[in-house]
PDB file of C-alpha atoms and ligand atoms in Angstrom:
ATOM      1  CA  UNK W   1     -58.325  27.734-125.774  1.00 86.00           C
ATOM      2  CA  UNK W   2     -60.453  29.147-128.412  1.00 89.00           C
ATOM      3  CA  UNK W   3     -63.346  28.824-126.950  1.00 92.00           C
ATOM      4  CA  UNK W   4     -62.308  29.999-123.727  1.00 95.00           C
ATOM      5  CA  UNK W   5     -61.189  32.813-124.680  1.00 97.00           C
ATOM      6  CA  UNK W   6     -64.860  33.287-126.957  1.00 97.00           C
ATOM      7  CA  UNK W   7     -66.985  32.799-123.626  1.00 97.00           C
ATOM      8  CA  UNK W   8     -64.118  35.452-121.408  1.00 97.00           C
ATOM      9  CA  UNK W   9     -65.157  38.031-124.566  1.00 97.00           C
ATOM     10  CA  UNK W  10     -68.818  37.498-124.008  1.00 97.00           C
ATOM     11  CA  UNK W  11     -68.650  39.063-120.781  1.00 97.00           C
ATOM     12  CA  UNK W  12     -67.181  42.316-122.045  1.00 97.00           C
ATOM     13  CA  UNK W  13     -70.021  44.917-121.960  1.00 96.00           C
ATOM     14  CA  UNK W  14     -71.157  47.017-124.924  1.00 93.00           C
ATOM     15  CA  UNK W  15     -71.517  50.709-125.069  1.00 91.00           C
ATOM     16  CA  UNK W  16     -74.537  51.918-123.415  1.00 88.00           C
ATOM     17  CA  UNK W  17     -74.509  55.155-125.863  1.00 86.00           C
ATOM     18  CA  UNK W  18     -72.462  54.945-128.787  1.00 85.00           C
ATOM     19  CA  UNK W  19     -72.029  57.559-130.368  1.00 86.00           C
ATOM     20  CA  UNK W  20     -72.484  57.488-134.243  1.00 81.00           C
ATOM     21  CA  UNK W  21     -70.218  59.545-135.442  1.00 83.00           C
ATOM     22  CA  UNK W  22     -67.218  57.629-133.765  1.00 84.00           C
ATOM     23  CA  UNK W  23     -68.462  54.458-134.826  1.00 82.00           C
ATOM     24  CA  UNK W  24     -68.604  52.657-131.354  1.00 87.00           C
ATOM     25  CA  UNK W  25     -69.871  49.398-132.119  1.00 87.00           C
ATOM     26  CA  UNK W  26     -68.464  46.595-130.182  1.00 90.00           C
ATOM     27  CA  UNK W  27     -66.505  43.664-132.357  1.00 94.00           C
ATOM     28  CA  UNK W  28     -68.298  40.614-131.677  1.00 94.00           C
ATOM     29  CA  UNK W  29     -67.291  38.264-129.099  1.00 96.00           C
ATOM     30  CA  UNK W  30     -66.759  34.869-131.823  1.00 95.00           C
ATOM     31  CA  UNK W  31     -64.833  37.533-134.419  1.00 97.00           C
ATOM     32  CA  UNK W  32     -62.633  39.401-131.569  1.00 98.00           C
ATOM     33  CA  UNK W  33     -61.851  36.105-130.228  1.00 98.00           C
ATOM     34  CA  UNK W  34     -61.001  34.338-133.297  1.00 97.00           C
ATOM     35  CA  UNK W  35     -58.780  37.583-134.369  1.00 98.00           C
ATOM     36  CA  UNK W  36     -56.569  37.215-131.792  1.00 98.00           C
ATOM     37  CA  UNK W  37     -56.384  33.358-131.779  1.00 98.00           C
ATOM     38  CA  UNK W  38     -55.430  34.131-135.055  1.00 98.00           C
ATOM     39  CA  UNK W  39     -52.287  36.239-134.014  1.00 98.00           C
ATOM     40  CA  UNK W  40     -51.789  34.419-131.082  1.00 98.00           C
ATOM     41  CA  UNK W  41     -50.916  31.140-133.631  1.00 98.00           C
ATOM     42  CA  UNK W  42     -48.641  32.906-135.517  1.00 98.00           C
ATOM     43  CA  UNK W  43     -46.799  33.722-132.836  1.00 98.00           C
ATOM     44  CA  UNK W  44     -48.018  37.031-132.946  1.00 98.00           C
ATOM     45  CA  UNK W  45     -49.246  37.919-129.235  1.00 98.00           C
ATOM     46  CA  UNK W  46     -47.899  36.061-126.505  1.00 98.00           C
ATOM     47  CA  UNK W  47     -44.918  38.157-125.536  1.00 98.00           C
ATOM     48  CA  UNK W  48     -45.497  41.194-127.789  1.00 98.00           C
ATOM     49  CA  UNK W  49     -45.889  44.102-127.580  1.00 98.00           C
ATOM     50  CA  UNK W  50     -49.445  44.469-128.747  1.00 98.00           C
ATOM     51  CA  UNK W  51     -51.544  47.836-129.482  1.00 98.00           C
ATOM     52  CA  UNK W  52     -55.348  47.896-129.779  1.00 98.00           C
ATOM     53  CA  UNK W  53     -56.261  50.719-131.980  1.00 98.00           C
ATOM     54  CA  UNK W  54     -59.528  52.576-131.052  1.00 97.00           C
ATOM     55  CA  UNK W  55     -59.981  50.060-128.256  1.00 98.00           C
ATOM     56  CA  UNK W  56     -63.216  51.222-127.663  1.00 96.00           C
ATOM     57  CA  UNK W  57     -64.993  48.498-125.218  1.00 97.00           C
ATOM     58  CA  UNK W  58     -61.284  47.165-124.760  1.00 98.00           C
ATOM     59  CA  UNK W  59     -62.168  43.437-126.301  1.00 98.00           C
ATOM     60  CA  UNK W  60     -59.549  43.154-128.769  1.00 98.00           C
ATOM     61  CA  UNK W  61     -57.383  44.379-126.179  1.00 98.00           C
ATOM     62  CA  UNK W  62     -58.207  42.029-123.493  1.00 98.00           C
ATOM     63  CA  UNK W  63     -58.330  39.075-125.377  1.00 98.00           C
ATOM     64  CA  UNK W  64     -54.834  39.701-126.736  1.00 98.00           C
ATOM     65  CA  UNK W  65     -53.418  40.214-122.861  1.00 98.00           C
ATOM     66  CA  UNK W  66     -55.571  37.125-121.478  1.00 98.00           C
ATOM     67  CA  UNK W  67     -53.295  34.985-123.983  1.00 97.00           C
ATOM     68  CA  UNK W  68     -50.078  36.627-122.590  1.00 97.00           C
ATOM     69  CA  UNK W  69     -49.746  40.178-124.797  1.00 98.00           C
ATOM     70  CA  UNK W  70     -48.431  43.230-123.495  1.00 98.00           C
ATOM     71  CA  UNK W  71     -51.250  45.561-124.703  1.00 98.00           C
ATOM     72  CA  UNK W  72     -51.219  49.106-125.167  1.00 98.00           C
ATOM     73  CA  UNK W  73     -55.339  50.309-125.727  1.00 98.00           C
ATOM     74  CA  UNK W  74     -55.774  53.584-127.789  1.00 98.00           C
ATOM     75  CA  UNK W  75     -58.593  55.688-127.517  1.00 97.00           C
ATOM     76  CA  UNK W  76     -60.016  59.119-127.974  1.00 96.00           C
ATOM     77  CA  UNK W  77     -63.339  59.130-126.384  1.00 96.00           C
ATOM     78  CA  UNK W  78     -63.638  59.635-122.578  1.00 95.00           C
ATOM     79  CA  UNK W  79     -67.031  56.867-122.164  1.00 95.00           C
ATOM     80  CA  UNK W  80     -65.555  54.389-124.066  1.00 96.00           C
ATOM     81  CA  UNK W  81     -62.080  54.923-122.057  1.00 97.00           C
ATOM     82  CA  UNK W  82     -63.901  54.245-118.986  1.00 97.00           C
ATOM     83  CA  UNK W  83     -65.964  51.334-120.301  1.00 97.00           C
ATOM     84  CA  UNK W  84     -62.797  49.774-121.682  1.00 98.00           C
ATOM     85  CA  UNK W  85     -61.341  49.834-117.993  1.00 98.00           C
ATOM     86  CA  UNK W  86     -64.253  48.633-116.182  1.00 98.00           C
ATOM     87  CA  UNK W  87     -64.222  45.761-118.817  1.00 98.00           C
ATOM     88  CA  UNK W  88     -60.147  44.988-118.656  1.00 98.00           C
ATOM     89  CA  UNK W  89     -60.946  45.412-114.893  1.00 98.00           C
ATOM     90  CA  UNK W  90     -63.857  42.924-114.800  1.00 98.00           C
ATOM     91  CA  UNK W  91     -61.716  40.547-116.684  1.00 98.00           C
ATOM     92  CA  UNK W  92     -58.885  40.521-115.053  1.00 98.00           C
ATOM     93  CA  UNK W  93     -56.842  42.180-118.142  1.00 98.00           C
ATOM     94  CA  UNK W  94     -53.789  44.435-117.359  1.00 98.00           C
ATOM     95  CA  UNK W  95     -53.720  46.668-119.926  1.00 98.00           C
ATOM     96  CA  UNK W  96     -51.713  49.819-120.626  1.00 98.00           C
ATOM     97  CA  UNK W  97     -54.578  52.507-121.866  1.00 98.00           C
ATOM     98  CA  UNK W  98     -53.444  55.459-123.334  1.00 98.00           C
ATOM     99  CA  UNK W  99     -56.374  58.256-124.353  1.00 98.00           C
ATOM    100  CA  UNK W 100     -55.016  59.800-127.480  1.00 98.00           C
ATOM    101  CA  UNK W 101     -56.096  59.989-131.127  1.00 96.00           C
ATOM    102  CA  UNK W 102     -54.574  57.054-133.127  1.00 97.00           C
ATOM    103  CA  UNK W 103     -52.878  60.328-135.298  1.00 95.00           C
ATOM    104  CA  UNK W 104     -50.493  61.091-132.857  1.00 97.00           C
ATOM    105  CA  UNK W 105     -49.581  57.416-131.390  1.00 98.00           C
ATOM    106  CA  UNK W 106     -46.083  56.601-132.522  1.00 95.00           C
ATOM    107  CA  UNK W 107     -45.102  53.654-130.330  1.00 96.00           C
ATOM    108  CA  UNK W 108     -43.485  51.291-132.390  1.00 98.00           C
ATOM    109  CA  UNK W 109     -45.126  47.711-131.368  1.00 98.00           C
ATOM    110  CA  UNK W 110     -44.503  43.898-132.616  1.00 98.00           C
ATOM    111  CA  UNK W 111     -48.405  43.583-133.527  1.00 98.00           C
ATOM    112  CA  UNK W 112     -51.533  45.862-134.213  1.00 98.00           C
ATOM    113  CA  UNK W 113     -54.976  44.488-133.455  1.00 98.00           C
ATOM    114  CA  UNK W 114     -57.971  46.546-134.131  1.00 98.00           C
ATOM    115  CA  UNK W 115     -61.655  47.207-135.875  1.00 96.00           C
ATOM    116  CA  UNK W 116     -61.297  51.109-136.676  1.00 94.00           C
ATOM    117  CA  UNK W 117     -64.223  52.993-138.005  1.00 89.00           C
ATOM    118  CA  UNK W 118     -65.696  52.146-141.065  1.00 82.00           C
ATOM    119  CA  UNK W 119     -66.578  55.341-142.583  1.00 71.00           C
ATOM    120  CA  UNK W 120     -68.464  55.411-145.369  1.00 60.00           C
ATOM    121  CA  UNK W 121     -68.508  59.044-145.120  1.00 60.00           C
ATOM    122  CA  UNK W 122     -64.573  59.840-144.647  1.00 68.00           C
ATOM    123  CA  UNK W 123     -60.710  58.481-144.311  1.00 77.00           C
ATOM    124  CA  UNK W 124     -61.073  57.692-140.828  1.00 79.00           C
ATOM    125  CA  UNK W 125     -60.481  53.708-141.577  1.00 86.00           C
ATOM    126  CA  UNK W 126     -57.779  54.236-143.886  1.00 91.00           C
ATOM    127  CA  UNK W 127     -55.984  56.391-141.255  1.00 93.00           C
ATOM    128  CA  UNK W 128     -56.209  53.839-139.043  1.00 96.00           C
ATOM    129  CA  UNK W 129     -54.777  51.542-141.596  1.00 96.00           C
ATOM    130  CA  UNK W 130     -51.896  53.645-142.169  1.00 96.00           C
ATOM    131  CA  UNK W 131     -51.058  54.108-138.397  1.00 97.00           C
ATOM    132  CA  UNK W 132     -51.009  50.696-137.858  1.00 98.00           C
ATOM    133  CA  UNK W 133     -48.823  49.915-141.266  1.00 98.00           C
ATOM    134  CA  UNK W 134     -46.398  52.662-139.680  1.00 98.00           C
ATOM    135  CA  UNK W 135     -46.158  51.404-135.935  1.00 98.00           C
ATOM    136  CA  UNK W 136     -46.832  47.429-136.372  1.00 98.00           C
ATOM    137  CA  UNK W 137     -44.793  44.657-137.430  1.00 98.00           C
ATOM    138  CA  UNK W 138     -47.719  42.466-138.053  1.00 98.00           C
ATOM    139  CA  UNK W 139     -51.322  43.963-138.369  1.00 98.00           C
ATOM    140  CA  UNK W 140     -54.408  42.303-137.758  1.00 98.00           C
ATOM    141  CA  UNK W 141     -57.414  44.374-138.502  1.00 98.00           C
ATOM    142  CA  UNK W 142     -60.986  44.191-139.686  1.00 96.00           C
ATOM    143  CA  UNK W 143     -62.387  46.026-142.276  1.00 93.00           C
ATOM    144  CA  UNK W 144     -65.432  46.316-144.104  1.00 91.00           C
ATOM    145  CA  UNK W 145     -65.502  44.479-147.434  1.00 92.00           C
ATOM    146  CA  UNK W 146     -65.606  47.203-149.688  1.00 90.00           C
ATOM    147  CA  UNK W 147     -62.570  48.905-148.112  1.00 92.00           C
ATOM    148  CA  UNK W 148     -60.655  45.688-149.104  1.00 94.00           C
ATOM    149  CA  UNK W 149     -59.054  47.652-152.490  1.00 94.00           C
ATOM    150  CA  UNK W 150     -58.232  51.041-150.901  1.00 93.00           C
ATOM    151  CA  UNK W 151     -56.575  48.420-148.220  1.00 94.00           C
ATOM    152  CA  UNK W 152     -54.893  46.316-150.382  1.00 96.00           C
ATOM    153  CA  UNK W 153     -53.418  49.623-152.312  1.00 94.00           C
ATOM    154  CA  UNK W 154     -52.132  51.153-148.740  1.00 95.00           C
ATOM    155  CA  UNK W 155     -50.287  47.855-148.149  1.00 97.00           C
ATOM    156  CA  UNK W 156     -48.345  47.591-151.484  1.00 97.00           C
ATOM    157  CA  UNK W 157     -47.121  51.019-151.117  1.00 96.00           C
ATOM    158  CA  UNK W 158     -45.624  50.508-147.355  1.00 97.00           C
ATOM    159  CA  UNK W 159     -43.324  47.951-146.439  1.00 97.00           C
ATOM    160  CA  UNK W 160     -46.053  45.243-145.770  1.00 98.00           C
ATOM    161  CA  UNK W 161     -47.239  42.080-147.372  1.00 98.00           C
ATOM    162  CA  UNK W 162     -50.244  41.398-147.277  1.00 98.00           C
ATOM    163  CA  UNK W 163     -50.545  37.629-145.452  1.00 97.00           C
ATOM    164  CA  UNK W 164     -54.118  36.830-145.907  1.00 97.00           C
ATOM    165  CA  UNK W 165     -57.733  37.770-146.030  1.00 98.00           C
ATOM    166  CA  UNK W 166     -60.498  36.099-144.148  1.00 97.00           C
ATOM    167  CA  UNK W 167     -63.881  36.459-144.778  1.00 97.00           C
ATOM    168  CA  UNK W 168     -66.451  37.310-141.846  1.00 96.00           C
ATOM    169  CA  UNK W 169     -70.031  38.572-141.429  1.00 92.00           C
ATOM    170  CA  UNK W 170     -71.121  40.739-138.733  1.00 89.00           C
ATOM    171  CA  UNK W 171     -74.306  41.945-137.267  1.00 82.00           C
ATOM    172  CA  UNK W 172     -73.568  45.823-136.715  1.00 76.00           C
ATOM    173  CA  UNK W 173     -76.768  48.588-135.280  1.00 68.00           C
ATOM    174  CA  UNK W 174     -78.437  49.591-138.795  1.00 65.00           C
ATOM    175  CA  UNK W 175     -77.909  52.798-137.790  1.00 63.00           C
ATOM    176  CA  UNK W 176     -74.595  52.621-139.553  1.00 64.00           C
ATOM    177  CA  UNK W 177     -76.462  51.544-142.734  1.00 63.00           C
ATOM    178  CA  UNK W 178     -73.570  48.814-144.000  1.00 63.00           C
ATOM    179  CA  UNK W 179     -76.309  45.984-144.517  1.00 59.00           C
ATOM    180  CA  UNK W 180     -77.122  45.080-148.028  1.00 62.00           C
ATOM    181  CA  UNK W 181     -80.134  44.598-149.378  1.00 58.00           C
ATOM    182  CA  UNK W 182     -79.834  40.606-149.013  1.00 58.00           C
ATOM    183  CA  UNK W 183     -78.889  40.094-145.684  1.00 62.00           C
ATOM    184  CA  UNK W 184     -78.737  42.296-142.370  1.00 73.00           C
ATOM    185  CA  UNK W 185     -75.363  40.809-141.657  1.00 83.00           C
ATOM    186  CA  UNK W 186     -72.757  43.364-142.849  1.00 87.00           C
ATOM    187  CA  UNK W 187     -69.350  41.244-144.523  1.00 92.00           C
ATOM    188  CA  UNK W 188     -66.411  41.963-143.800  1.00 94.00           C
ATOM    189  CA  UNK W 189     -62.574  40.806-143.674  1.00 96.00           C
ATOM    190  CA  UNK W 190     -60.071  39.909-140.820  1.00 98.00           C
ATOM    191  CA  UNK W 191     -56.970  41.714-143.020  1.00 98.00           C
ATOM    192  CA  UNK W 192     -53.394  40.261-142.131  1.00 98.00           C
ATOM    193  CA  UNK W 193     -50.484  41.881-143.240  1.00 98.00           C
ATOM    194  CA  UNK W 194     -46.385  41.462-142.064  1.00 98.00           C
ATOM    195  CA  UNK W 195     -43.803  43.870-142.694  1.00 98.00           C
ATOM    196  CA  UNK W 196     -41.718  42.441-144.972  1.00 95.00           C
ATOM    197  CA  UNK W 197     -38.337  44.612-144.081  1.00 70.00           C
TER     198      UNK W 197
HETATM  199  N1  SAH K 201     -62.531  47.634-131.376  1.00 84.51           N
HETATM  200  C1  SAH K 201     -63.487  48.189-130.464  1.00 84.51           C
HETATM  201  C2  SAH K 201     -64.221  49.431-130.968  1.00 84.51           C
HETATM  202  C3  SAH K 201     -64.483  49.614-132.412  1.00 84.51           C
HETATM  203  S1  SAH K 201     -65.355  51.093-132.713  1.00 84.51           S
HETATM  204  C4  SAH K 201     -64.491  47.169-130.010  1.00 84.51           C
HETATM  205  O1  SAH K 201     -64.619  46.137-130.626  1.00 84.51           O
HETATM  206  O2  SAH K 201     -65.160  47.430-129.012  1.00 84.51           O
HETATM  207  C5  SAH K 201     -64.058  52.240-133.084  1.00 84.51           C
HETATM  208  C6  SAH K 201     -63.492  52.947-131.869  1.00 84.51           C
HETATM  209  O3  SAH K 201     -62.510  53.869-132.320  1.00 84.51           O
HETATM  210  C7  SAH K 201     -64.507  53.772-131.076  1.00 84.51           C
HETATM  211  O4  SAH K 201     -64.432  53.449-129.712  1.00 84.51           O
HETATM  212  C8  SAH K 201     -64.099  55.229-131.313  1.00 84.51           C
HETATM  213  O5  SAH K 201     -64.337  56.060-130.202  1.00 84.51           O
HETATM  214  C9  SAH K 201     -62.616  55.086-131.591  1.00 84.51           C
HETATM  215  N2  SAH K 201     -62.064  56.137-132.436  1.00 84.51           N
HETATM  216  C10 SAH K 201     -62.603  56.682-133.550  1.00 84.51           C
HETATM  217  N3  SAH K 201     -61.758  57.565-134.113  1.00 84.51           N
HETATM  218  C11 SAH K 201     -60.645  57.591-133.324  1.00 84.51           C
HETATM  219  C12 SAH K 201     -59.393  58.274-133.382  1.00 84.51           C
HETATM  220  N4  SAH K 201     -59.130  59.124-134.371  1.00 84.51           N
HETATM  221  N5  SAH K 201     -58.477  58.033-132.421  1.00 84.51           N
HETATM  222  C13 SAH K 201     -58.730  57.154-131.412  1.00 84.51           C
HETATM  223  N6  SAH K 201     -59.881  56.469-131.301  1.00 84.51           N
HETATM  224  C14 SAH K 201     -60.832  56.672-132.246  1.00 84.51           C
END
């Protein structure tokens, strides 16, 4: 199922222009796939109310409704809106999209999935991180590595525990300069948290 779901991701088309200062990259296919496989086994999609968080191409989103979620998509940029409907439409996803900034979404949903904005250069990803610690009873979210602190601190001071950590590597445009030195693979984590109340 898996892997199914992997090669149904692949066909979900990338942004023709991001634009840099939103962050618009796409997640890749293997990651957004195994994300919400992830969920999906701990009985986190199928049947829930799920909400994709700066859907952006919509593949988080459409993987979590091709394994049975009710999805709510968020997302403040007019392209990527589109692109994230002609994608949902393409494969076969029926998905509730809702153009807003994450700031004033307020839905209260069984599960977040998303891959905010990394920002090295402000709070947008910790935002993000709040929202979804607010709204969602179970968050599933990617995150740069070096975000994995600030994360960590947001979560002991809601009513979340953090469930678990998994480590990832991702190839992202160097334009967003996250590559080290080493490698041209950026690392990151697939965060996992629960409310605990
Ligand atoms: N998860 C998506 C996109 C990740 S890029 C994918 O894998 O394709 C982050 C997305 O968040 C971009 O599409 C960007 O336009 C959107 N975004 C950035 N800030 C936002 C905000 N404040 N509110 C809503 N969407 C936002």
């Amino acid at each position: 199922m898996k892997n199914d779901l992997k090669q149904a991701l692949s066909k979900v088309r990338d942004f023709e222009d991001p634009k840099i200062s939103l962050e618009q990259y796409i997640t890749p296919p293997a990651l957004a796939a195994d994300l919400v496989f992830t969920a999906y086994m701990q009985g986190d999609i199928e049947s829930k109310k799920v909400a994709d968080l700066g859907t952006g191409t919509g593949i988080l989103g459409i993987g979590a409704e091709l394994i049975d979620g009710e999805v709510v998509a968020v997302e403040k940029d007019d392209s990527a809106l589109e692109l994230a409907k002609e994608n949902a439409e393409d494969l076969g996803a029926n998905i509730d999209f809702l153009q807003s900034d994450v700031e004033e979404f307020g839905k209260s949903v069984d599960t977040v999935v998303m891959n905010p904005p990394f920002s090295v250069h402000s709070d947008t990803g910790l935002d993000f991180w709040e929202k979804a610690l607010e709204v969602g009873d179970a968050v599933y979210g990617i995150s740069p590595r070096g975000a994995r602190d600030s994360i960590k601190s947001l979560v002991r001071s809601s009513n979340h525990k953090l469930e678990g950590v998994q480590e990832y590597e991702i190839g992202l445009p160097p334009s967003y300069g996250f590559h080290t030195e080493e490698s041209r693979e950026t690392p990151v984590d697939l965060i996992i948290t629960k409310r605990s109340t």
